[in-house]
Amino acid sequence: MTKLTVRLDGLKTSGSAEEAHADHVEATAFLSYGDVSGALGVRMSPGGETDRIGATAVLPVVGDVTVSAAVSAATGNRIAFTDVRTVRGELLLR
């Protein structure tokens, strides 16, 4: 993760330096292409359109394949990749 911003509203200490409670917490994380590439083990890059990411991988038999996908936040603090499109190469699907 390249950058993490956390906003705490209504923060109250419990009398101990080790514990505090907040009424509301909001966090925003910035993941660079390098962050996502490292986590997925695939080279990631801009996808050519806003809110899209590209991925290039060397696949057995078919060689280099580049795809782009829409990226959005998903429940459970996850990232969702949808609307996957082949940009270069060919995916062999069953």
XYZ file of C-alpha atoms in Angstrom:
94
model
C 0.000 0.000 0.000
C 1.525 3.292 -1.096
C -0.633 5.618 1.010
C -3.208 5.167 3.782
C -5.339 8.029 5.094
C -7.471 7.444 8.205
C -10.062 9.810 9.672
C -11.295 9.176 13.224
C -14.357 11.049 14.541
C -15.292 11.097 18.211
C -12.033 9.560 19.376
C -11.990 8.821 23.116
C -9.179 7.293 25.112
C -9.933 4.648 27.675
C -7.400 5.882 30.201
C -4.807 3.534 28.729
C -2.288 4.491 26.040
C -2.958 1.128 24.385
C -6.691 1.541 23.665
C -9.075 4.152 22.254
C -12.565 4.125 20.729
C -13.935 6.153 17.818
C -17.559 6.847 16.907
C -16.738 6.699 13.191
C -13.689 5.624 11.178
C -13.106 6.277 7.491
C -10.022 5.033 5.654
C -8.802 5.531 2.110
C -5.993 3.455 0.640
C -3.974 4.257 -2.474
C -2.568 1.240 -4.269
C 0.009 1.874 -6.981
C 0.363 -0.348 -10.034
C 3.485 -1.735 -8.346
C 1.491 -2.557 -5.187
C -1.156 -4.469 -7.156
C 1.470 -6.153 -9.364
C 3.340 -7.384 -6.294
C 0.174 -8.691 -4.630
C -1.097 -10.515 -7.733
C 2.222 -11.576 -9.247
C 1.239 -10.119 -12.642
C 2.571 -6.926 -14.252
C -0.174 -4.273 -13.946
C -0.433 -0.962 -15.843
C -3.010 1.692 -16.771
C -5.885 0.121 -18.718
C -6.277 2.843 -21.343
C -9.573 4.138 -19.922
C -10.577 5.776 -16.634
C -11.199 3.221 -13.841
C -9.552 0.370 -15.792
C -6.319 -1.486 -15.167
C -4.258 -3.601 -17.543
C -2.456 -6.864 -16.868
C 0.080 -8.703 -18.991
C 1.037 -12.306 -18.393
C 2.975 -14.979 -20.250
C 0.727 -18.020 -20.529
C 1.834 -21.511 -21.540
C 1.025 -22.344 -25.172
C -0.504 -18.918 -26.053
C 2.371 -16.601 -25.011
C 1.890 -12.955 -23.959
C -1.690 -11.949 -23.198
C -2.775 -8.460 -22.129
C -6.208 -7.818 -20.651
C -7.929 -4.769 -19.205
C -10.536 -4.785 -16.458
C -12.752 -2.308 -14.644
C -11.666 -1.770 -11.040
C -13.899 -0.914 -8.095
C -14.068 -1.241 -4.332
C -15.927 -4.327 -3.101
C -17.374 -5.254 0.276
C -15.035 -6.671 2.877
C -12.185 -4.279 2.025
C -11.557 -5.962 -1.318
C -10.964 -4.866 -4.907
C -13.228 -6.140 -7.702
C -12.037 -6.680 -11.289
C -14.981 -6.839 -13.722
C -15.653 -6.439 -17.448
C -12.395 -8.189 -18.398
C -11.441 -7.577 -22.048
C -8.607 -9.089 -24.072
C -6.420 -6.302 -25.467
C -3.593 -8.347 -27.005
C -3.171 -12.063 -27.507
C -5.805 -14.718 -27.070
C -7.312 -16.339 -24.004
C -8.250 -19.966 -24.480
C -11.464 -20.449 -22.544
C -13.495 -23.606 -22.167
